[in-house]
Coordinates of C-alpha atoms in Angstrom, one line a residue:
N939 CA 0.0 0.0 0.0
H940 CA 0.6 3.7 -0.4
F941 CA -0.2 6.8 1.9
D942 CA -0.3 10.3 1.8
A943 CA -0.1 11.2 5.8
V944 CA -0.8 14.5 7.2
K945 CA 0.4 15.0 10.5
G946 CA 1.2 17.9 13.3
R947 CA 4.7 19.6 14.0
Q948 CA 7.2 17.6 15.8
A949 CA 5.5 14.1 15.5
A950 CA 8.6 12.3 14.8
F951 CA 7.1 11.1 11.8
T952 CA 10.5 11.5 9.7
S953 CA 12.6 9.4 12.6
M954 CA 9.9 6.6 12.3
M955 CA 10.2 6.3 8.7
M956 CA 13.8 6.5 8.7
A957 CA 13.9 3.8 11.3
L958 CA 11.7 1.6 9.3
V959 CA 13.7 2.0 6.1
S960 CA 17.0 1.4 8.0
L961 CA 15.6 -1.9 9.4
E962 CA 14.2 -3.0 5.6
M963 CA 18.0 -2.3 4.4
L964 CA 19.1 -5.2 6.8
V965 CA 16.1 -7.6 6.4
V966 CA 14.8 -7.2 2.9
P967 CA 16.8 -8.8 -0.1
S968 CA 18.2 -6.3 -2.7
W969 CA 16.2 -3.4 -1.4
T970 CA 16.4 0.0 -2.7
G971 CA 14.9 3.2 -1.4
V972 CA 14.8 6.8 -2.5
F973 CA 14.1 9.6 0.1
M974 CA 13.0 12.9 -1.7
V975 CA 13.2 16.2 -0.1
H976 CA 12.4 20.0 -1.0
K977 CA 15.6 20.9 -0.4
K978 CA 18.7 18.4 -0.8
E979 CA 21.5 20.8 0.2
G980 CA 21.5 21.4 4.3
T981 CA 18.0 20.3 5.6
G982 CA 18.1 17.1 3.3
K983 CA 21.7 15.9 4.0
G984 CA 21.1 16.8 7.6
L985 CA 17.9 14.5 7.9
F986 CA 19.5 11.6 5.9
R987 CA 22.7 11.4 8.2
N988 CA 21.0 12.0 11.4
K989 CA 17.8 10.3 10.8
H990 CA 19.0 7.3 8.7
Q991 CA 22.6 6.9 8.8
N992 CA 23.0 7.2 12.5
T993 CA 19.9 4.9 13.3
I994 CA 22.0 1.9 11.4
Q995 CA 24.8 2.9 13.4
H996 CA 23.0 2.4 16.4
F997 CA 21.2 -0.8 15.8
P998 CA 22.0 -3.8 18.2
Q999 CA 25.6 -5.1 17.4
W1000 CA 24.0 -8.8 16.7
M1001 CA 22.4 -7.1 13.7
T1002 CA 25.4 -5.5 12.2
A1003 CA 28.2 -7.4 13.6
E1004 CA 29.2 -8.9 10.1
L1005 CA 28.7 -5.4 8.2
D1006 CA 31.0 -2.5 8.0
V1007 CA 27.7 -0.2 7.5
A1008 CA 29.7 3.1 7.5
K1009 CA 31.8 2.2 4.7
G1010 CA 28.9 2.8 2.3
F1011 CA 28.1 5.9 3.6
S1012 CA 28.0 9.2 1.5
T1013 CA 26.1 12.5 2.0
T1014 CA 23.4 11.2 -0.5
S1015 CA 23.5 7.5 -0.1
T1016 CA 23.6 4.4 2.1
I1017 CA 24.7 1.3 0.2
I1018 CA 25.4 -2.0 2.4
D1019 CA 27.1 -4.9 0.7
F1020 CA 26.4 -8.1 2.4
D1021 CA 28.4 -10.1 0.1
P1022 CA 31.3 -8.3 -1.8
G1023 CA 31.9 -11.3 -3.8
T1024 CA 35.4 -12.5 -5.4
S1025 CA 34.7 -11.5 -9.0
K1026 CA 33.1 -8.5 -10.8
L1027 CA 30.6 -10.9 -12.2
D1028 CA 29.2 -11.5 -8.5
K1029 CA 30.2 -8.2 -7.0
G1030 CA 27.3 -6.0 -6.0
V1031 CA 24.7 -8.7 -6.3
D1032 CA 23.5 -8.8 -2.6
T1033 CA 23.3 -5.1 -1.9
S1034 CA 20.8 -2.7 -0.2
E1035 CA 20.8 1.0 -1.5
F1036 CA 19.0 4.0 -0.2
F1037 CA 19.4 7.3 -1.8
L1038 CA 18.8 11.2 -0.9
L1039 CA 17.2 12.9 -3.8
S1040 CA 15.9 16.5 -4.8
A1041 CA 12.1 16.6 -5.6
E1042 CA 12.6 19.6 -7.3
D1043 CA 13.3 17.6 -10.5
S1044 CA 10.2 15.3 -11.0
M1045 CA 12.3 13.0 -13.3
V1046 CA 15.3 12.5 -11.0
V1047 CA 13.8 9.2 -9.8
N1048 CA 14.0 7.9 -13.5
G1049 CA 16.3 5.0 -13.9
K1050 CA 15.9 3.6 -10.5
T1051 CA 13.3 1.1 -9.3
P1052 CA 12.8 1.7 -5.8
K1053 CA 10.9 -0.5 -3.2
R1054 CA 10.0 2.7 -1.0
S1055 CA 9.8 6.0 -2.6
M1056 CA 9.6 8.4 0.4
F1057 CA 8.6 12.2 0.2
D1058 CA 9.4 14.3 3.4
E1059 CA 7.4 17.4 4.3
A1060 CA 5.5 17.0 0.8
Q1061 CA 3.7 20.0 1.3
N1062 CA 6.6 21.8 0.3
I1063 CA 7.3 19.8 -2.9
A1064 CA 5.4 21.5 -5.9
T1065 CA 6.3 18.5 -8.2
Y1066 CA 4.9 16.0 -5.7
Q1067 CA 1.9 14.9 -8.1
T1068 CA 4.1 14.9 -11.3
A1069 CA 6.7 12.8 -9.6
K1070 CA 4.3 10.4 -8.3
G1071 CA 3.5 9.8 -11.7
E1072 CA 6.8 9.2 -13.0
I1073 CA 7.2 6.6 -10.2
K1074 CA 3.9 5.1 -10.9
P1075 CA 5.0 2.4 -13.7
T1076 CA 7.6 1.1 -11.3
L1077 CA 5.1 -0.1 -8.8
I1078 CA 4.0 -2.9 -10.3
Q1079 CA 6.0 -6.1 -11.6
F1080 CA 5.0 -9.2 -13.5
N1081 CA 4.8 -12.4 -11.3
P1082 CA 5.9 -15.2 -13.6
K1083 CA 3.8 -17.8 -11.0
T1084 CA 0.5 -16.1 -11.4
G1085 CA 0.7 -14.4 -15.0
E1086 CA -0.5 -11.1 -13.2
M1087 CA 0.9 -7.8 -12.4
D1088 CA 1.4 -7.2 -8.7
M1089 CA 1.9 -4.2 -6.8
S1090 CA 5.4 -4.9 -5.4
R1091 CA 6.6 -1.2 -4.3
S1092 CA 5.3 1.5 -2.8
I1093 CA 5.2 5.4 -2.0
W1094 CA 5.4 6.8 1.5
A1095 CA 4.6 10.5 1.8
W1096 CA 4.0 12.8 4.8
G1097 CA 3.6 16.4 5.4
T1098 CA 2.3 19.1 7.8
G1099 CA 0.9 22.7 7.6
S1100 CA 2.9 25.4 6.4
S1101 CA 2.4 29.3 5.9
N1102 CA 4.9 29.5 2.9
N1103 CA 2.7 27.4 0.3
T1104 CA 6.1 26.7 -1.9
G1105 CA 3.9 23.2 -2.7
N1106 CA 1.2 25.0 -4.3
G1107 CA -1.2 22.9 -2.8
M1108 CA -0.4 19.7 -4.7
F1109 CA 0.2 17.7 -1.7
E1110 CA -3.3 18.9 0.0
N1111 CA -5.1 18.2 -3.3
D1112 CA -3.6 14.7 -3.4
F1113 CA -4.5 14.0 0.2
K1114 CA -8.2 15.3 -0.4
G1115 CA -8.6 13.4 -3.4
I1116 CA -7.7 10.0 -2.1
L1117 CA -9.9 11.1 1.0
E1118 CA -13.1 11.9 -0.7
K1119 CA -12.4 8.3 -2.5
W1120 CA -12.0 6.7 0.7
F1121 CA -15.0 7.8 2.3
A1122 CA -17.0 7.0 -0.7
H1123 CA -15.6 3.6 -0.8
K1124 CA -14.0 4.0 -4.3
N1125 CA -11.0 2.2 -5.4
T1126 CA -7.9 4.4 -4.3
S1127 CA -5.5 2.0 -6.2
G1128 CA -3.8 0.8 -3.1
W1129 CA -3.7 4.5 -1.7
I1130 CA -4.5 5.0 2.2
P1131 CA -5.0 8.7 3.7
M1132 CA -3.5 9.3 7.1
F1133 CA -4.2 11.7 9.4
W1134 CA -2.3 12.2 12.8
D1135 CA -3.2 14.9 14.8
W1136 CA -1.8 17.3 17.5
T1137 CA -2.1 14.4 20.0
C1138 CA 0.5 11.9 18.4
R1139 CA 3.5 14.4 18.9
P1140 CA 5.6 12.5 21.8
G1141 CA 4.9 14.0 25.2
M1142 CA 2.1 16.3 24.1
T1143 CA -0.5 17.2 26.6
R1144 CA -3.6 19.6 26.8
K1145 CA -1.7 21.9 29.2
A1146 CA 1.4 22.3 26.7
Y1147 CA -1.2 22.5 23.7
E1148 CA -2.8 25.6 25.6
E1149 CA 0.5 27.1 26.5
E1150 CA 1.6 26.9 22.4
K1151 CA -1.6 28.3 21.5
M1152 CA -1.3 31.3 23.7
D1153 CA 2.3 31.8 22.3
Y1154 CA 1.1 31.9 18.7
L1155 CA -1.9 34.3 19.6
T1156 CA 0.2 36.9 21.3
G1157 CA 3.1 36.7 18.8
Q1158 CA 6.0 35.1 20.7
T1159 CA 6.5 32.7 18.1
E1160 CA 9.3 33.9 15.3
E1161 CA 6.7 32.7 12.4
T1162 CA 3.8 34.6 13.9
K1163 CA 5.3 38.1 13.9
G1164 CA 3.7 40.7 11.5
L1165 CA 0.6 38.2 11.1
T1166 CA -3.0 39.3 12.0
P1167 CA -4.6 37.6 15.1
A1168 CA -6.7 35.4 12.6
E1169 CA -3.7 34.4 10.5
R1170 CA -1.7 33.3 13.6
L1171 CA -4.7 31.3 15.0
S1172 CA -4.7 29.7 11.3
L1173 CA -1.0 29.0 11.6
F1174 CA -1.3 27.7 15.0
Y1175 CA -4.0 25.0 13.7
S1176 CA -1.9 24.1 10.9
H1177 CA 1.2 23.1 13.2
Y1178 CA -1.3 21.4 16.0
P1179 CA -4.3 20.1 13.9
S1180 CA -7.3 18.4 15.2
T1181 CA -8.8 17.8 11.8
P1182 CA -7.1 17.4 8.3
D1183 CA -8.8 20.8 7.4
D1184 CA -6.8 22.5 10.2
A1185 CA -3.4 21.0 8.8
F1186 CA -4.0 23.2 5.6
M1187 CA -5.5 26.2 7.3
S1188 CA -2.9 28.5 6.9
T1189 CA -2.1 28.1 3.2
H1190 CA -5.5 29.7 2.3
K1191 CA -6.1 33.3 1.9
T1192 CA -10.1 33.4 1.5
L1193 CA -12.6 36.3 1.9
I1194 CA -14.0 34.9 5.2
P1195 CA -11.3 33.7 7.2
K1196 CA -10.7 29.8 7.2
E1197 CA -11.0 29.1 10.7
I1198 CA -14.6 30.4 10.4
I1199 CA -15.1 28.2 7.5
I1200 CA -14.1 25.0 9.2
K1201 CA -15.8 25.7 12.6
Q1202 CA -18.9 26.0 10.2
K1203 CA -18.3 23.1 8.7
Q1204 CA -17.6 20.9 12.2
R1205 CA -21.0 22.4 13.4
I1206 CA -22.8 21.1 10.5
S1207 CA -21.3 17.7 11.0
A1208 CA -21.9 17.7 14.9
L1209 CA -25.6 18.6 14.0
C1210 CA -26.1 15.9 11.8
T1211 CA -24.4 13.2 13.5
P1212 CA -27.6 11.6 14.8
F1213 CA -28.8 11.4 11.4
H1214 CA -28.0 9.1 8.4
A1215 CA -25.3 10.0 6.1
P1216 CA -26.2 12.7 3.6
V1217 CA -28.5 11.9 0.5
R1218 CA -27.2 13.3 -2.8
G1219 CA -30.0 14.7 -4.9
R1220 CA -31.0 17.9 -6.7
F1221 CA -33.8 20.4 -6.7
E1222 CA -36.2 20.3 -9.5
P1223 CA -38.3 23.5 -10.3
V1224 CA -42.2 23.4 -10.1
F1225 CA -43.7 25.3 -13.0
D1226 CA -47.2 27.4 -13.3
E1227 CA -47.8 25.9 -16.5
S1228 CA -51.1 27.9 -16.8
V1229 CA -48.9 30.9 -17.5
V1230 CA -46.6 31.5 -20.2
I1231 CA -43.6 34.1 -19.8
P1232 CA -43.4 36.4 -22.8
G1233 CA -40.4 37.1 -24.5
D1234 CA -36.8 35.3 -24.8
N1235 CA -36.6 33.9 -21.5
Y1236 CA -34.9 30.8 -20.1
F1237 CA -38.1 29.0 -18.7
L1238 CA -41.3 29.0 -20.6
H1239 CA -43.5 29.2 -17.4
P1240 CA -43.0 30.9 -14.3
I1241 CA -41.3 29.1 -10.9
I1242 CA -43.6 28.7 -8.2
D1243 CA -41.8 25.9 -6.0
V1244 CA -39.3 23.6 -6.0
R1245 CA -39.1 19.4 -5.5
W1246 CA -36.5 17.5 -3.9
K1247 CA -35.2 14.8 -5.9
P1248 CA -33.0 12.1 -4.6
S1249 CA -30.1 10.5 -6.8
R1250 CA -28.2 7.3 -6.4
A1251 CA -25.4 7.5 -3.7
D1252 CA -22.7 6.9 -6.6
D1253 CA -24.1 10.1 -8.3
I1254 CA -21.2 12.4 -8.4
E1255 CA -23.0 14.7 -10.5
A1256 CA -25.8 15.5 -7.9
P1257 CA -25.1 19.1 -6.7
I1258 CA -27.0 18.9 -3.3
Q1259 CA -26.1 17.1 -0.4
M1260 CA -29.2 16.9 2.0
F1261 CA -28.6 16.1 5.6
I1262 CA -32.1 16.3 7.1
V1263 CA -35.4 15.8 4.7
R1264 CA -38.1 17.5 6.5
S1265 CA -41.3 16.8 5.7
T1266 CA -43.5 19.6 4.0
N1267 CA -46.7 17.9 5.4

């Protein structure tokens, strides 16, 4: 499976993912992976070294005793050769490889067939959806035993809220597209939408949450200086989200403040919780056919009422979602 994971700040998500791939490198034969970041120099290389290579070096000795793991380290790659071989023919056959790549070039992964393609802070990657398209053909391979194509590789992507919107909303669009299909019980082609709220940050408590909120509202953090109170609140909710909408709040500039829109959506959902899921449908006009409108008009007869007409649950063209159908009797 693949996933888009939306999370709060400092949830240790990158550390967890790097620990997982570092372990896979040691136990999965001929493993290959890529770690794609917005900025390869500086931040990317720091993450690669501190959260991946250091993790391997601190594995229990019984896991790495026979390997000189540091020998295959560079600033942009980790190569573990389990059997150096005795000739050029068998050299490099049994290896695991992990590469740090810049996501600014969506074609950079071409030529590789990674078992894991990982995107860190995907909300900053404007090429995210394009890069996914380039990787997609490598995700499946022919299974000679069944004669069918199997999904044998995966894409893992994660991100949080950001005020700079360098990713142009690509990750948000991708996540929400998967989420919509997920709740509609449609085929997502192996993609899972994941959300980790502010409580998933290690050691986070309600008291710490409220203290952070006050720091944001009073402009005590570096990122909130020069922002309006509404913008500060949006930024706080995007860093410490309770819902997926919170995570992307600060990237939108709307006529009505985003937090008000989201609050009203949550209010509607809360009021409608005791009722069934919304019914898709449309309002059809009821005409007074005894009267003809003269001239060139859109309707031949005047509209005197509307009639609610439910549609099939899978009718995605239906413009209305009716939460509560009240009787007119």
